[in-house]
PDB file of C-alpha atoms in Angstrom:
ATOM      1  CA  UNK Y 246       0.000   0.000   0.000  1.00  0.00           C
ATOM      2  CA  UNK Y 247       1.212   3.717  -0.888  1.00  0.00           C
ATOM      3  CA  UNK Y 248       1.734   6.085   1.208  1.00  0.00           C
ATOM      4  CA  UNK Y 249       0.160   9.423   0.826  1.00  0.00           C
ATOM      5  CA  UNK Y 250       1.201  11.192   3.461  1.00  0.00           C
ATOM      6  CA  UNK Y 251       3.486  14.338   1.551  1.00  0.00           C
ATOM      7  CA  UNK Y 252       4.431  15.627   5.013  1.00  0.00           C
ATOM      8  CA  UNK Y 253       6.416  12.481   6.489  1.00  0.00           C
ATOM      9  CA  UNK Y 254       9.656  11.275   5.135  1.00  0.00           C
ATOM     10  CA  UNK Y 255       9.306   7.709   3.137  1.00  0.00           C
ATOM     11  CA  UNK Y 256      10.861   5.799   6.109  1.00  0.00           C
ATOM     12  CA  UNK Y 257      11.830   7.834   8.256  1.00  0.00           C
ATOM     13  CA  UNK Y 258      13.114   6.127  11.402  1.00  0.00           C
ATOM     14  CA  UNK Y 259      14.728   7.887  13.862  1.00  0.00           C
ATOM     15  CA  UNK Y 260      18.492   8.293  12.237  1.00  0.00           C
ATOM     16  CA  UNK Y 261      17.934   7.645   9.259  1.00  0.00           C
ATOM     17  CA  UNK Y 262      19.752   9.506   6.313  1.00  0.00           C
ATOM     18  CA  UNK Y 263      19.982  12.564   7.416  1.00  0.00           C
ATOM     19  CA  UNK Y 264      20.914  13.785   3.660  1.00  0.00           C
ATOM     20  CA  UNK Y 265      17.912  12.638   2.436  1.00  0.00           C
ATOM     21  CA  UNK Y 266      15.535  13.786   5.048  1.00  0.00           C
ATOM     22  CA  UNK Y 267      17.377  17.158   4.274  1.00  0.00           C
ATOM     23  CA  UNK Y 268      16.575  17.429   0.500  1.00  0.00           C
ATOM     24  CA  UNK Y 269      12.889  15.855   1.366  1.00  0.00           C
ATOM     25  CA  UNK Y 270      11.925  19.101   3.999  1.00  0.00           C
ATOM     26  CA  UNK Y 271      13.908  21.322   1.615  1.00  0.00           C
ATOM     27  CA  UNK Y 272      11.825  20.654  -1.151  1.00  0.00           C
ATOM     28  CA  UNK Y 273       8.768  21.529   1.314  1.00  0.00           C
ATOM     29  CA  UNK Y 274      10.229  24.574   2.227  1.00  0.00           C
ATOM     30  CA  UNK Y 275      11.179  25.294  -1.814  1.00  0.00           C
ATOM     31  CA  UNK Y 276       7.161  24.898  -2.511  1.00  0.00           C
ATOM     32  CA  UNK Y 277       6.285  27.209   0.211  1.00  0.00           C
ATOM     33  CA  UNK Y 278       8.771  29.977  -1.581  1.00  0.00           C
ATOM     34  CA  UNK Y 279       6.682  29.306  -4.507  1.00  0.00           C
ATOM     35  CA  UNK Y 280       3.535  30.198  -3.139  1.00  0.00           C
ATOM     36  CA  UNK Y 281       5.512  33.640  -1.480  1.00  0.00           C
ATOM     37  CA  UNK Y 282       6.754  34.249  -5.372  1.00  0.00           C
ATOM     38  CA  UNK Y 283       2.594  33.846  -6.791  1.00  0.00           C
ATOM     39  CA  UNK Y 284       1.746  36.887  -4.262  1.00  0.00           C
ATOM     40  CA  UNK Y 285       4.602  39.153  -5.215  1.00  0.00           C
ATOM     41  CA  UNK Y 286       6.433  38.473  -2.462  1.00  0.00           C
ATOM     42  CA  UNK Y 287      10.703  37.252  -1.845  1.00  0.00           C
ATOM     43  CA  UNK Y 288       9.907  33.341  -2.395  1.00  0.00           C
ATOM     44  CA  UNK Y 289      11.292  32.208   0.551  1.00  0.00           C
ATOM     45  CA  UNK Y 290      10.028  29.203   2.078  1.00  0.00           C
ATOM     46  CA  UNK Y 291       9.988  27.452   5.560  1.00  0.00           C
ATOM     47  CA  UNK Y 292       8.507  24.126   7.079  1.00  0.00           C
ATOM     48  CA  UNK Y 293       8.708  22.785  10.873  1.00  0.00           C
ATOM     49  CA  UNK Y 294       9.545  19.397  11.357  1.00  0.00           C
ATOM     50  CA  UNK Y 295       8.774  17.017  14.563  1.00  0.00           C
ATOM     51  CA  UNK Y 296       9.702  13.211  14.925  1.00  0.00           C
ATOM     52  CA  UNK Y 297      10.381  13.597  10.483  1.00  0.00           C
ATOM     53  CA  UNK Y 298       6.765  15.150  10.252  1.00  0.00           C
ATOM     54  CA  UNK Y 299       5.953  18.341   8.732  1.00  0.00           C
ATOM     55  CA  UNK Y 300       3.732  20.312  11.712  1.00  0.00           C
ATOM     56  CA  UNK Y 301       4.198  23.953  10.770  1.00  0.00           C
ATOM     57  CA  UNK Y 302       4.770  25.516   7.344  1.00  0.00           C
ATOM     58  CA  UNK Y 303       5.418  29.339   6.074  1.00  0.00           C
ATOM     59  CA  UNK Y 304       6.732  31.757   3.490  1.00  0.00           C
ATOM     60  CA  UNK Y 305       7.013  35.672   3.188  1.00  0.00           C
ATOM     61  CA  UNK Y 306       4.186  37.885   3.998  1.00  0.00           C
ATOM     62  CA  UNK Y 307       5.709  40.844   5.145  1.00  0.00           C
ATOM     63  CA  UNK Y 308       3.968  42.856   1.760  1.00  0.00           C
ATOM     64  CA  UNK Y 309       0.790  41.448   1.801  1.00  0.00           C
ATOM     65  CA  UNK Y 310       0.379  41.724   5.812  1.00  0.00           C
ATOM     66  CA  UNK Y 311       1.746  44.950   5.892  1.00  0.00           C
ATOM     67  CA  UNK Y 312       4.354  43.335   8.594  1.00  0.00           C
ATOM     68  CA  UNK Y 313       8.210  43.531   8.545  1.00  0.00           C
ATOM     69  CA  UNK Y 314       7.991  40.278  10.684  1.00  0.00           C
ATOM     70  CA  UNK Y 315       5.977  37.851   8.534  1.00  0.00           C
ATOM     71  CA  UNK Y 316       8.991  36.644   7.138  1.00  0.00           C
ATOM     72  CA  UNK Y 317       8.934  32.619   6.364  1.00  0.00           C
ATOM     73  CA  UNK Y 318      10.529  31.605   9.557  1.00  0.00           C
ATOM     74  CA  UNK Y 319       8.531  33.785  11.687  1.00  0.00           C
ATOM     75  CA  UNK Y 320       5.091  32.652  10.133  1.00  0.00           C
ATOM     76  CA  UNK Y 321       6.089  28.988  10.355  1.00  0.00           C
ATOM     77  CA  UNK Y 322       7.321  28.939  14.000  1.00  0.00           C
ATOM     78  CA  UNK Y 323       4.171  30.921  15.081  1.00  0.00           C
ATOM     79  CA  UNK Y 324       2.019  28.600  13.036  1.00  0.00           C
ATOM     80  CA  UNK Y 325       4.284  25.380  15.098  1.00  0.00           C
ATOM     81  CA  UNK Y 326       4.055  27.159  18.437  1.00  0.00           C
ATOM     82  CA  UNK Y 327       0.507  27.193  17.856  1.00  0.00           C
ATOM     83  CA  UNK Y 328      -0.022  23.253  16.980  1.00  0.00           C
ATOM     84  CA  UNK Y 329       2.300  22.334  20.006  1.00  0.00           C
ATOM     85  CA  UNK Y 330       0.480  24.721  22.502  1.00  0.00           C
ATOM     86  CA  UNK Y 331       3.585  25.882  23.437  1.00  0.00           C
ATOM     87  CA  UNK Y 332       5.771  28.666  22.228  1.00  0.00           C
ATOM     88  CA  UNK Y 333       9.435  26.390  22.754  1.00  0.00           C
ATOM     89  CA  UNK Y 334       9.672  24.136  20.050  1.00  0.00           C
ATOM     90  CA  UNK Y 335      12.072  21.406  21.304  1.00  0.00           C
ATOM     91  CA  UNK Y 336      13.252  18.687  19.083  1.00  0.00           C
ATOM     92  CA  UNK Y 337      11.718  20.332  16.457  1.00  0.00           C
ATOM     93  CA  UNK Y 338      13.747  21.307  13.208  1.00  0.00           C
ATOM     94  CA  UNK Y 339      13.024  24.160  10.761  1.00  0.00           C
ATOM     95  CA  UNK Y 340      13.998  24.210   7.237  1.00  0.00           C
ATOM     96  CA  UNK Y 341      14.043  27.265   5.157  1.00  0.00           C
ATOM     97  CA  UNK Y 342      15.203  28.409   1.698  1.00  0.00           C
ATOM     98  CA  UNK Y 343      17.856  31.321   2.912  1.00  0.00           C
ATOM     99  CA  UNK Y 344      20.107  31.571   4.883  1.00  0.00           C
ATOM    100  CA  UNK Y 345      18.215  33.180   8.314  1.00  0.00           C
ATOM    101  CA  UNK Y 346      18.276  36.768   9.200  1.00  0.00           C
ATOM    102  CA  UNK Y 347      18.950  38.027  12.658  1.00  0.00           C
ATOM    103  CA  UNK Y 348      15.944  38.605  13.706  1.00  0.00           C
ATOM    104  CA  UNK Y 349      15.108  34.743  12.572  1.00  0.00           C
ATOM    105  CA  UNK Y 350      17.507  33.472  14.021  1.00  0.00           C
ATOM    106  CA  UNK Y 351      16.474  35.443  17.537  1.00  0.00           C
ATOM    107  CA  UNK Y 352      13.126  33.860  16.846  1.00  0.00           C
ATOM    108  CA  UNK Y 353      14.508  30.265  16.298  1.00  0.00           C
ATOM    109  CA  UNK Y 354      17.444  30.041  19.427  1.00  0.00           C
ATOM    110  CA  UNK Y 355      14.033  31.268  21.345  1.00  0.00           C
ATOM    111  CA  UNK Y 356      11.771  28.570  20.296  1.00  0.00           C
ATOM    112  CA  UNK Y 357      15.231  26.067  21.326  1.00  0.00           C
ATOM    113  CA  UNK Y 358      14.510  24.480  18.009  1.00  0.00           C
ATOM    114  CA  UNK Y 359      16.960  21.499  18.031  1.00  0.00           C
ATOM    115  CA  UNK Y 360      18.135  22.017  14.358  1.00  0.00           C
ATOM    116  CA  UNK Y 361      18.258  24.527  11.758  1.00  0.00           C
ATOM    117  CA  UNK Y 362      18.855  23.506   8.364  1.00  0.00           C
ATOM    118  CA  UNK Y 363      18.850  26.398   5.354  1.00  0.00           C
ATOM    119  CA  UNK Y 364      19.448  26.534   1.251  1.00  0.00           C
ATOM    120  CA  UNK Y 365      20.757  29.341  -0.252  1.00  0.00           C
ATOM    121  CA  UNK Y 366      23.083  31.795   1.646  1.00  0.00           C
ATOM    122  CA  UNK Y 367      22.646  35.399   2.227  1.00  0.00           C
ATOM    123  CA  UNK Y 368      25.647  37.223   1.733  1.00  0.00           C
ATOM    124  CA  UNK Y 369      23.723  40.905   2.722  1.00  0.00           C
ATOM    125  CA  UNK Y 370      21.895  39.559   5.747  1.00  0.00           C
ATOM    126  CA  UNK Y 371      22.435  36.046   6.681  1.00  0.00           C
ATOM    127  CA  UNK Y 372      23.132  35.261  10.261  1.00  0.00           C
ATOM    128  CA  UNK Y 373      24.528  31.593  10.203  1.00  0.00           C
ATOM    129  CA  UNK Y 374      27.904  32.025   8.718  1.00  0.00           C
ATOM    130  CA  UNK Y 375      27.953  34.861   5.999  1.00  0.00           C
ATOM    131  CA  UNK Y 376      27.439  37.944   7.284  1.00  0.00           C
ATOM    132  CA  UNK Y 377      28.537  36.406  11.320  1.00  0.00           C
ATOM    133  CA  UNK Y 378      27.038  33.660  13.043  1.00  0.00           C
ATOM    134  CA  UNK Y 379      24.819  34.171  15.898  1.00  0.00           C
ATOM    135  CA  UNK Y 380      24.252  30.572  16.242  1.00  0.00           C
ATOM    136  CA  UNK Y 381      27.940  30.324  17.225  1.00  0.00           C
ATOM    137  CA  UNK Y 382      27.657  33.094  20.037  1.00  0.00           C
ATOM    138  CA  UNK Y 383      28.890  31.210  23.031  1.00  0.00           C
ATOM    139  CA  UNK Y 384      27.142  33.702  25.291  1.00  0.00           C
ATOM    140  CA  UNK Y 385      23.846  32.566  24.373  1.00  0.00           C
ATOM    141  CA  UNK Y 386      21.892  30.333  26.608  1.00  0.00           C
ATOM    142  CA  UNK Y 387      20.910  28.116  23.925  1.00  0.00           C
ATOM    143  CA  UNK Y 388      22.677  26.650  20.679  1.00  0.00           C
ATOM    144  CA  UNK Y 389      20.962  25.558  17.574  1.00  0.00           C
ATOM    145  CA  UNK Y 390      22.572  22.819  15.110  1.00  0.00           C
ATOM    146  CA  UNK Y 391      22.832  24.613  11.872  1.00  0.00           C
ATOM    147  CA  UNK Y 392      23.441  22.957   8.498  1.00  0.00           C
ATOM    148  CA  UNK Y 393      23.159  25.164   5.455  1.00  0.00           C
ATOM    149  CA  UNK Y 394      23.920  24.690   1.568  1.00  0.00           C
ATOM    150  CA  UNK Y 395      21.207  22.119   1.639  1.00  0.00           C
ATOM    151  CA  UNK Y 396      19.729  22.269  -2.181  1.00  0.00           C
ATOM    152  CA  UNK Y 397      21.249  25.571  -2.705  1.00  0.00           C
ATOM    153  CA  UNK Y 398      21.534  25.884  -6.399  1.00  0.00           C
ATOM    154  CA  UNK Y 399      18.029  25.976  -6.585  1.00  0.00           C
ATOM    155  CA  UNK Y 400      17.120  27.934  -3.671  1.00  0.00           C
ATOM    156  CA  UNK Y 401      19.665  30.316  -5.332  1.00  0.00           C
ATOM    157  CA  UNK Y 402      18.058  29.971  -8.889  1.00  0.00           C
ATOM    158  CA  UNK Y 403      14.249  30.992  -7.591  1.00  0.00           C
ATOM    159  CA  UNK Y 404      15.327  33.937  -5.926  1.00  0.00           C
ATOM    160  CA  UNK Y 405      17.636  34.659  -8.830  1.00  0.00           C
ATOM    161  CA  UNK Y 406      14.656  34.080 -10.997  1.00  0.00           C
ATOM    162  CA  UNK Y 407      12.351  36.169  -8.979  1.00  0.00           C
ATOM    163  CA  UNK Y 408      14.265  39.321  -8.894  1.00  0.00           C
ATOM    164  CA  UNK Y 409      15.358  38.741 -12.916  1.00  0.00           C
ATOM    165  CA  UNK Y 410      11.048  38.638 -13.538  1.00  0.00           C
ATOM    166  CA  UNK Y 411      10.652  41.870 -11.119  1.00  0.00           C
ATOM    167  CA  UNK Y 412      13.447  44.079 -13.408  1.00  0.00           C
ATOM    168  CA  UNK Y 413      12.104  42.729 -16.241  1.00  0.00           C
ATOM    169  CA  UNK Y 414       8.218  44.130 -15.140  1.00  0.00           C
ATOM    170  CA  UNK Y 415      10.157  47.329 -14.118  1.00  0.00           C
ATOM    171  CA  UNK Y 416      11.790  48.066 -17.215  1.00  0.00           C
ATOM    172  CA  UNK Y 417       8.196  47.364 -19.166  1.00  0.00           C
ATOM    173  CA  UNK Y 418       6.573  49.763 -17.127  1.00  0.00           C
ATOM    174  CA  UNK Y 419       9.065  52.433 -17.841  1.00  0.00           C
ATOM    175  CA  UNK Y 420       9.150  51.594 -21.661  1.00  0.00           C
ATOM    176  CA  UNK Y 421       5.265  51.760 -21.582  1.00  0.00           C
ATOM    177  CA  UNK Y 422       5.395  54.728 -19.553  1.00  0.00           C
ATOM    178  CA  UNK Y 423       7.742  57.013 -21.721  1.00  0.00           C
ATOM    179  CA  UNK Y 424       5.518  55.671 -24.848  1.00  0.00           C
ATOM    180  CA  UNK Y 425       2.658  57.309 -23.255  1.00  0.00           C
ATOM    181  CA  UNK Y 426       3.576  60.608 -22.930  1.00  0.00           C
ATOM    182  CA  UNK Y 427       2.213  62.669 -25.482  1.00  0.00           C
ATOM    183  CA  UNK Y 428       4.465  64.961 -27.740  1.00  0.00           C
ATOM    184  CA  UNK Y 429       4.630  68.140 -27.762  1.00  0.00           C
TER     185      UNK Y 429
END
């Protein structure tokens, strides 16, 4: 009999390869971005994860909820605190696109999620290794497992893709603009 189930890893037991468990969630997250890019918005995706199950999933908002906090991580991690009933998400693992900002990663160390596993890096604002690493911060009461580069080409390629489609709109715009103005 086949399993349905899109949101648990095809067996998935306990330690099992953590590689392809990795590529599985990312792909998750990569759909999520997808439905960010069909509002206008970054595509940037995130899922939660618990015992290889997806709980919690999320992608950028901040445009169409007027909110500089609704990015993917943010939405997802609110949407897991709220199916766990509890705002600390231990032994749970998020998975997102990019490489997390600083105010993600704030969000995540808070939640004590036990892993954080990201695509593409960030080299303007990522937090967990390009720009520093907060996750490294010895100071910090709690420490996060990071893994990033996980299906980064095409993390990468969306966003890449994305911003290519915005310029593109822009310059049509302007050409359709300046056509429009009447001589004189």
């Amino acid at each position: 009999m086949q399993d349905n189930n899109l949101n648990a890893v095809p067996g998935h037991v306990g330690h099992a390869d953590q590689a392809a468990s990795d590529i599985f969630f990312m792909r998750a997250a990569c759909a999520q971005a997808q439905l960010a890019w069909n509002e206008g918005e970054v595509p940037v995706g995130a899922v939660v994860v618990k015992d290889g199950i997806v709980i919690a999933t999320g992608y950028n908002r901040p445009i169409v909820d007027h909110d500089p906090t609704a990015h993917a991580e943010i939405m997802a991690l609110r949407r897991a605190a709220e199916v766990l009933g509890n705002y600390r998400l231990p032994g749970c693992e998020l998975y997102v696109t990019l490489e997390p900002c600083v105010m993600c990663a704030g969000a995540m160390m808070h939640a004590r999620l036990a892993r954080v596993v990201f695509g593409a890096t960030d080299a303007k604002t990522g937090v967990a290794g390009s720009v520093l690493n907060i996750f490294e911060q010895s100071q910090l009461n709690h420490h996060t497992q990071v893994s990033g580069g996980v299906l980064a080409e095409e993390c990468a390629q969306l966003l890449k893709d994305f911003f290519a489609s915005r310029r593109r709109e822009v310059a049509e715009k302007k050409r359709q603009a300046k056509s429009e103005i009447p001589s004189i």
